[in-house]
Short mmCIF file of C-alpha atoms in Angstrom, two decimals:
data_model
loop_
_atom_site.label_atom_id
_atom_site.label_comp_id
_atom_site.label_asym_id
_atom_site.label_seq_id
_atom_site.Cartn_x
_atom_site.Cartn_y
_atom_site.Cartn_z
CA UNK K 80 89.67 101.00 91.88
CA UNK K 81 88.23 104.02 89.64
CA UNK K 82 90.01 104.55 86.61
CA UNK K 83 91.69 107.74 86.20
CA UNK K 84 89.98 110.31 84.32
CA UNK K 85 90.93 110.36 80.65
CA UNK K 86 91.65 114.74 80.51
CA UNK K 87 93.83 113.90 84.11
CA UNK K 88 96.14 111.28 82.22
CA UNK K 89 96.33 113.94 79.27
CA UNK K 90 97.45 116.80 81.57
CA UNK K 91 99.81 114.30 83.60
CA UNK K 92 101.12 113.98 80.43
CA UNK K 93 101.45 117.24 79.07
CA UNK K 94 102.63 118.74 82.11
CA UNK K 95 105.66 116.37 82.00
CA UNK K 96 106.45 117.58 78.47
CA UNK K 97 106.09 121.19 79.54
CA UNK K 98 108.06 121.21 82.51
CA UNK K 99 110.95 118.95 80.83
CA UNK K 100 111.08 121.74 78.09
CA UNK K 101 109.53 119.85 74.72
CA UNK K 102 108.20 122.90 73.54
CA UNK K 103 108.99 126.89 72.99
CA UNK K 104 106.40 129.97 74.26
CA UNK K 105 104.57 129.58 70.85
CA UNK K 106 105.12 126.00 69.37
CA UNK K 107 102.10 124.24 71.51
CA UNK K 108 100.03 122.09 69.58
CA UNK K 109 96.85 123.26 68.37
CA UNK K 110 93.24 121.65 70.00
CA UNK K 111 93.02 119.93 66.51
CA UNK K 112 96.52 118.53 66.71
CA UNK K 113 96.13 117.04 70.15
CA UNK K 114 92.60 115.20 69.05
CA UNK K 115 94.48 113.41 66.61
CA UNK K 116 97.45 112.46 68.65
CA UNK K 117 95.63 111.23 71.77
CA UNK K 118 92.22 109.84 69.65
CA UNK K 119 90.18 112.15 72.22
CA UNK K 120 87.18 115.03 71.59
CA UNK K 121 87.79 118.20 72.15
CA UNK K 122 85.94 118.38 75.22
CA UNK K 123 88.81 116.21 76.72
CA UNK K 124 91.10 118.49 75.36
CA UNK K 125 89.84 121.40 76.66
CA UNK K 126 89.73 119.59 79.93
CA UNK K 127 93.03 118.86 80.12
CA UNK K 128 94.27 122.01 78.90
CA UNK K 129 92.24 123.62 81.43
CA UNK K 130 93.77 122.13 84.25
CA UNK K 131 97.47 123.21 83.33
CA UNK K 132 96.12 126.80 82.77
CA UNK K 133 94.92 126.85 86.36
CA UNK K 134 99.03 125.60 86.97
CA UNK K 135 99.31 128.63 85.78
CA UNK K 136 102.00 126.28 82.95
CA UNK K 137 99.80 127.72 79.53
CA UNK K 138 97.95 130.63 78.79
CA UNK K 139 95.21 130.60 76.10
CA UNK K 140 94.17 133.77 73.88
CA UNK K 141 91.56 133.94 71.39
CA UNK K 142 92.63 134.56 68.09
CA UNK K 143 96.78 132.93 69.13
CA UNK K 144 95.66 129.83 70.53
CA UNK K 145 97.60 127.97 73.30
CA UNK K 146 101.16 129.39 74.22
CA UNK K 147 103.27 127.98 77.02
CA UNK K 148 103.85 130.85 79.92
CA UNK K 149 107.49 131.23 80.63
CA UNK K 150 109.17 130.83 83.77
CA UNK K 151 108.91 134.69 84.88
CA UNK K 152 105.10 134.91 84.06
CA UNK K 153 104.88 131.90 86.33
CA UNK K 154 106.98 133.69 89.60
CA UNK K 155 109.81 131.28 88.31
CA UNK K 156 107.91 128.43 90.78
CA UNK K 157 107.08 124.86 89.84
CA UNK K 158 103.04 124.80 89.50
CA UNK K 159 102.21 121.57 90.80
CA UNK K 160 98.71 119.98 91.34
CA UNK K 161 98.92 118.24 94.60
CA UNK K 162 95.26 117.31 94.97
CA UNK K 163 95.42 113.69 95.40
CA UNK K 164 97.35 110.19 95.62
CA UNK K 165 98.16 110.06 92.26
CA UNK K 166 99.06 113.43 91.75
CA UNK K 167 101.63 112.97 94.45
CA UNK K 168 102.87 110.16 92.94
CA UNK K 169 103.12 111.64 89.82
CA UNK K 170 104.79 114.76 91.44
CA UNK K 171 107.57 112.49 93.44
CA UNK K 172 108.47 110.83 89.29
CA UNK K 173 108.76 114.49 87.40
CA UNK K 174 110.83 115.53 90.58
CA UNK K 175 114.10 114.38 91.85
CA UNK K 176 114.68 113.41 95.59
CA UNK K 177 118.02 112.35 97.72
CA UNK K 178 116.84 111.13 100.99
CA UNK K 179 118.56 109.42 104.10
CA UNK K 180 117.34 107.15 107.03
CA UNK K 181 118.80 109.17 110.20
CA UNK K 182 117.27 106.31 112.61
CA UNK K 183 114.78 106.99 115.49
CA UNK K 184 113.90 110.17 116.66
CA UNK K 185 110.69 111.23 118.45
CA UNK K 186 108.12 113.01 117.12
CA UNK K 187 108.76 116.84 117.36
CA UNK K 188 105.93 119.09 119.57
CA UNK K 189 105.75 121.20 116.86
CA UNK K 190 104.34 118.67 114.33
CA UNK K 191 102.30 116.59 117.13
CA UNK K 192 100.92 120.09 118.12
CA UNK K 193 99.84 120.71 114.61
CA UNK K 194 98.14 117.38 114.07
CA UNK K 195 96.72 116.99 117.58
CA UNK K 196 98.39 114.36 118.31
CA UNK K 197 101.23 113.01 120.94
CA UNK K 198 104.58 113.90 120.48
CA UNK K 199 107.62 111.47 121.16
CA UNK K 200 107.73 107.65 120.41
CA UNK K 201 110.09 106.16 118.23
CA UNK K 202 109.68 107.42 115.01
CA UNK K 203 111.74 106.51 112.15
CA UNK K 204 113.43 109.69 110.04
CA UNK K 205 113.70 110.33 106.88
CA UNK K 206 115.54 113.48 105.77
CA UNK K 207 115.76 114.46 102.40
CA UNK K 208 115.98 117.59 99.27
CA UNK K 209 113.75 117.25 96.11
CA UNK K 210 114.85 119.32 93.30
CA UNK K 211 112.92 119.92 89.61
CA UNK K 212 114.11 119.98 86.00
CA UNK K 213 117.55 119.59 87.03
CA UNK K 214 118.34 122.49 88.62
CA UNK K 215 120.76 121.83 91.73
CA UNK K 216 118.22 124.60 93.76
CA UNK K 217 115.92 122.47 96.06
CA UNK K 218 112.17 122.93 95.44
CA UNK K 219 111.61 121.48 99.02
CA UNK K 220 112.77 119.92 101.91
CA UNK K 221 111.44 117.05 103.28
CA UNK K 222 111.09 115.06 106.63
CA UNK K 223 109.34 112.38 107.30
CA UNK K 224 108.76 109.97 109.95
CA UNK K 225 107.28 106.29 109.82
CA UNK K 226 105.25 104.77 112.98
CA UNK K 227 107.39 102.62 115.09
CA UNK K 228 104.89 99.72 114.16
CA UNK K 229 106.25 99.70 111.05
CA UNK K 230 110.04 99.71 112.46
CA UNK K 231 110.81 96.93 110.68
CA UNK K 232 109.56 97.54 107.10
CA UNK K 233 111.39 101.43 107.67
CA UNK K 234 114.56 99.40 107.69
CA UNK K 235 113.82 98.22 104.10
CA UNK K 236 113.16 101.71 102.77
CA UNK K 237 115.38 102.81 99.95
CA UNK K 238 115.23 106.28 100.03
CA UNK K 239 116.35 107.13 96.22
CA UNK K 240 113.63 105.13 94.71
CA UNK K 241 109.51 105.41 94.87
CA UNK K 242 107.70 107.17 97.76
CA UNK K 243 108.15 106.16 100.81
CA UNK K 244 104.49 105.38 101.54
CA UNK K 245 103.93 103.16 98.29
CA UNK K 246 107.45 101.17 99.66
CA UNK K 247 105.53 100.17 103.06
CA UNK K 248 102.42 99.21 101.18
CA UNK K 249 104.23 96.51 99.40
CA UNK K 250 106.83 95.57 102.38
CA UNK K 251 104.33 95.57 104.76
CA UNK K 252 101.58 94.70 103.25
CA UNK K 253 99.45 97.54 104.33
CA UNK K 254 97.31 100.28 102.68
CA UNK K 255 97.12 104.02 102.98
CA UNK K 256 93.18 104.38 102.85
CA UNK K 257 93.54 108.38 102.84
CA UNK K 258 96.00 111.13 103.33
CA UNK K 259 95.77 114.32 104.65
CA UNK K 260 97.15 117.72 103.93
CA UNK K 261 97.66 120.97 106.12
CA UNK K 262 99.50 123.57 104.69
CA UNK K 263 100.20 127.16 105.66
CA UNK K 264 102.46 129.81 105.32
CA UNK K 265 105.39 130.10 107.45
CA UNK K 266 108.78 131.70 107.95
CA UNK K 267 111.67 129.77 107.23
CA UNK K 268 113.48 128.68 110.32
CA UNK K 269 117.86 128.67 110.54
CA UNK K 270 117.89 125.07 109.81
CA UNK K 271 115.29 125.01 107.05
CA UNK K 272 116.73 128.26 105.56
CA UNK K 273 120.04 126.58 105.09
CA UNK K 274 118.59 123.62 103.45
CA UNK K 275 116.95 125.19 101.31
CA UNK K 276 119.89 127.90 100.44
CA UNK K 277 117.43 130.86 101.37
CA UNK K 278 118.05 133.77 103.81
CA UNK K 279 116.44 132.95 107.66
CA UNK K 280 112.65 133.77 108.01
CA UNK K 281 112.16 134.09 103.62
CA UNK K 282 108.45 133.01 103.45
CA UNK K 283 107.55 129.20 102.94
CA UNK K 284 105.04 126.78 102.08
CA UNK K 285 104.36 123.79 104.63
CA UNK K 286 102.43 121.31 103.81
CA UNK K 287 101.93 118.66 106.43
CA UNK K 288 100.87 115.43 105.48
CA UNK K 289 99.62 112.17 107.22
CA UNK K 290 99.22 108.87 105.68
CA UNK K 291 96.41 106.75 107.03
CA UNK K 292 95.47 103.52 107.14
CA UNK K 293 91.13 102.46 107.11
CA UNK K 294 91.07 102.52 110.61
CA UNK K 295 92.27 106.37 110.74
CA UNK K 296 95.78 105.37 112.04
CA UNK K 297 98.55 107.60 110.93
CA UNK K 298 101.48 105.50 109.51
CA UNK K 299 103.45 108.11 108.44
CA UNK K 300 104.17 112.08 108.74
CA UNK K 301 105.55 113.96 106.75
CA UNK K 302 106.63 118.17 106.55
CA UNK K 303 107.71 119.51 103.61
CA UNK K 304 109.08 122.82 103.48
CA UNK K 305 108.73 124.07 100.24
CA UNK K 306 110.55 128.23 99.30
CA UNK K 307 108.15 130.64 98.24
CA UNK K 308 109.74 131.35 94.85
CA UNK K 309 110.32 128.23 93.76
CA UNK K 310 106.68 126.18 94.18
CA UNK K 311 103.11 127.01 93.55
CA UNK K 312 100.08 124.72 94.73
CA UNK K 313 98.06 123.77 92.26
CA UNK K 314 94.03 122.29 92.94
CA UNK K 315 91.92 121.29 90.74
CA UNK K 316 88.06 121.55 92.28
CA UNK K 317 85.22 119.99 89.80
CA UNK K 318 81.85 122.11 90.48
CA UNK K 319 78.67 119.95 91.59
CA UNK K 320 75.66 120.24 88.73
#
């Protein structure tokens, strides 16, 4: 399995100290500072601190070095980098999530439309709000649904601990060989409007995602409604030489 990059575990880490609020607009440490702390160069540095500037979570000016951007210069939204497995991981342990197992349900049109894919079966749901930083205002809500050949390992899920997708790796004994993201903006429908605490039709962020196994068959769905204020996508793109 390749390793993780070395600026990507800096930024993971950073970003968690950022969003939980270890340091004021102007009391980021300087490039200097962080090359001692972490044993790095300052390319790696720069690296990582490039990546949360694209967040949008730090802006850097010649002359006052890094500063962290406040909420408001940020659209008061959660930046997060969603660009790959472990950045979902990593978003689904700085975040906060109460889910429940509603039981079987068939797939909706809507989402089998989407995907291009049959609707119906016997699905199992998962319903649930994620929240950031501990504010009680939900950052997203969530359902998912797990193929019914994995019916049995569903049953084991516990919704308040890791993802749901790393749970069936290890009851199942399967592997999610790639996942796949649409996303679009839509208008907030009644019943996702008063999840989310935000007036009918309010612009959001959906990002549909399927979990795959090597063969290309989808174990599990899942569409997460995100409000407009509240989240930012993040991607990080590395330019071929």
């Amino acid at each position: 399995m390749a390793r993780t990059p070395r600026y990507k575990e800096l930024a993971d880490e950073l970003r968690a100290e950022i969003l939980a609020g270890a340091y004021s607009e102007d009391s980021f440490p300087t490039e200097s500072d962080l090359c001692k702390r972490y044993g790095v160069s300052r390319f790696t540095i720069r690296e990582a601190l490039r990546s949360l500037q694209t967040e949008g979570l730090i802006a850097r000016r010649r002359g006052s070095g890094t500063v962290i951007q406040p909420a408001v210069a940020r659209g008061g939204a959660l930046h997060q980098p969603l660009s790959n497995v472990g950045e979902i991981q990593q978003y689904a342990r700085d975040t906060q999530a109460k889910f429940e197992r509603l039981g079987e349900a068939p797939l909706p049109k809507a989402i089998a439309e989407q995907l291009g894919i049959l609707a119906g079966g016997r699905w199992t749901r998962f319903k649930g709000m994620r929240t950031s930083g501990g504010s009680s205002q939900p950052i997203a809500t969530t359902d998912a649904y797990v193929h019914e050949s994995l019916a049995d390992a569903a049953k084991q899920v516990a919704p308040d601990e890791e993802t749901i997708f790393k749970q069936l790796e290890r009851i199942a004994g399967i592997r999610i060989a790639t996942v796949t993201q649409d996303i679009q903006a839509v208008a907030a429908s009644s019943e996702v409007a008063r999840r989310l605490g935000v007036p009918k039709r309010s612009p959001c962020l959906l990002i549909l995602r399927c979990y795959k196994d090597a063969d290309g068959k989808i174990l599990e769905i899942s569409a997460n409604h995100h409000p407009g204020e509240r989240f930012a996508y993040s991607m990080h793109i590395e330019v071929d030489s």
